């Protein structure tokens, strides 16, 4: 399963939750949402480590060393971008579970966190 197919499944789940087709007890929904929040936090910490790695130095002054450094930095940025999408997905799952229990204010906060995950201007 790719991140894109997962996002499509999450969107369907969210739509069903918003429509009231899928319903969870508020306590159960909060417990599920908490698991996704925890996952998002772990992914965000990993993303921060990747961002730090993308700025690593010590490769030396040779052109080939600078090219190697640039290559590693590019790979780290690509991985960080992918992590952003997974973080967004975790928050979208949190949002969907909260919607399924009618916890609209909490769901709105999760939706805002999902948007921040993919907007570099709004990083935590």
Coordinates of C-alpha atoms in Angstrom, one line a residue:
X1 CA 0.0 0.0 0.0
X2 CA 1.4 3.4 -1.0
X3 CA 1.0 6.6 0.9
X4 CA -1.4 7.8 -1.9
X5 CA -3.7 4.8 -1.6
X6 CA -3.6 5.1 2.2
X7 CA -4.6 8.8 1.9
X8 CA -7.5 7.8 -0.3
X9 CA -8.6 5.2 2.3
X10 CA -8.3 7.8 5.1
X11 CA -10.4 10.2 3.1
X12 CA -13.1 7.6 2.7
X13 CA -13.0 6.9 6.4
X14 CA -13.1 10.6 7.3
X15 CA -16.1 11.1 4.9
X16 CA -18.0 8.2 6.4
X17 CA -17.3 9.5 9.9
X18 CA -18.4 13.0 9.0
X19 CA -21.6 11.7 7.5
X20 CA -22.3 9.6 10.5
X21 CA -22.0 6.3 8.7
X22 CA -19.2 5.2 10.9
X23 CA -19.7 5.9 14.6
X24 CA -17.4 5.3 17.6
X25 CA -18.0 5.8 21.3
X26 CA -16.2 9.0 22.4
X27 CA -13.9 7.2 24.8
X28 CA -12.9 4.7 22.2
X29 CA -12.5 7.4 19.6
X30 CA -10.2 9.4 21.9
X31 CA -8.1 6.3 22.6
X32 CA -7.7 5.6 18.9
X33 CA -7.0 9.3 18.2
X34 CA -4.3 9.3 21.0
X35 CA -2.5 6.4 19.2
X36 CA -2.4 8.4 16.0
X37 CA -1.2 11.5 17.9
X38 CA 1.6 9.4 19.4
X39 CA 2.5 8.1 15.9
X40 CA 2.6 11.7 14.5
X41 CA 4.8 12.8 17.4
X42 CA 7.3 10.0 16.7
X43 CA 7.3 10.7 13.0
X44 CA 7.8 14.4 13.7
X45 CA 10.8 13.6 15.9
X46 CA 12.3 11.4 13.2
X47 CA 11.7 14.2 10.7
X48 CA 13.6 16.7 12.9
X49 CA 16.5 14.2 13.0
X50 CA 16.5 14.0 9.2
X51 CA 16.4 17.8 8.9
X52 CA 19.5 17.9 11.1
X53 CA 21.2 15.2 9.0
X54 CA 20.5 17.2 5.8
X55 CA 22.6 20.0 7.2
X56 CA 25.6 17.7 8.1
X57 CA 29.1 19.0 7.4
X58 CA 32.5 17.5 7.5
X59 CA 32.7 16.3 3.9
X60 CA 35.7 18.3 3.1
X61 CA 36.5 20.8 0.4
X62 CA 36.9 18.7 -2.7
X63 CA 34.2 19.1 -5.4
X64 CA 33.4 15.4 -5.1
X65 CA 32.9 15.7 -1.4
X66 CA 30.6 18.6 -1.8
X67 CA 28.6 16.7 -4.4
X68 CA 28.4 13.8 -2.0
X69 CA 27.2 16.1 0.8
X70 CA 24.6 17.6 -1.6
X71 CA 23.4 14.1 -2.5
X72 CA 23.0 13.1 1.1
X73 CA 21.2 16.4 1.9
X74 CA 18.8 15.9 -1.0
X75 CA 18.0 12.4 0.1
X76 CA 17.4 13.6 3.7
X77 CA 15.0 16.3 2.4
X78 CA 13.1 13.8 0.2
X79 CA 12.7 11.5 3.2
X80 CA 11.6 14.4 5.4
X81 CA 9.0 15.4 2.8
X82 CA 7.7 11.8 2.8
X83 CA 7.5 11.8 6.5
X84 CA 5.4 15.0 6.3
X85 CA 2.9 13.1 4.3
X86 CA 2.8 10.3 6.9
X87 CA 2.5 12.8 9.7
X88 CA -0.4 14.4 7.9
X89 CA -2.0 10.9 7.4
X90 CA -1.7 10.2 11.2
X91 CA -3.4 13.5 12.0
X92 CA -6.1 12.8 9.4
X93 CA -6.8 9.4 11.1
X94 CA -7.0 11.2 14.4
X95 CA -9.4 13.6 12.9
X96 CA -11.6 10.9 11.4
X97 CA -11.9 9.0 14.7
X98 CA -12.8 12.2 16.6
X99 CA -15.4 13.0 13.9
X100 CA -16.9 9.5 14.2
X101 CA -17.7 10.3 17.9
X102 CA -19.0 13.8 17.2
X103 CA -16.0 15.5 18.9
X104 CA -15.9 18.3 16.4
X105 CA -13.7 20.8 18.2
X106 CA -11.0 18.1 18.8
X107 CA -11.4 17.0 15.2
X108 CA -10.9 20.5 14.0
X109 CA -7.7 20.7 16.0
X110 CA -6.5 17.5 14.4
X111 CA -7.3 18.9 10.9
X112 CA -5.3 22.0 11.7
X113 CA -2.3 19.8 12.8
X114 CA -2.6 17.9 9.5
X115 CA -2.4 21.1 7.6
X116 CA 0.6 22.3 9.6
X117 CA 2.4 19.0 8.9
X118 CA 2.5 19.7 5.2
X119 CA 3.0 23.5 5.3
X120 CA 6.6 24.2 6.0
X121 CA 5.7 27.8 7.0
X122 CA 3.7 26.5 10.0
X123 CA 6.1 23.9 11.5
X124 CA 5.7 23.2 15.2

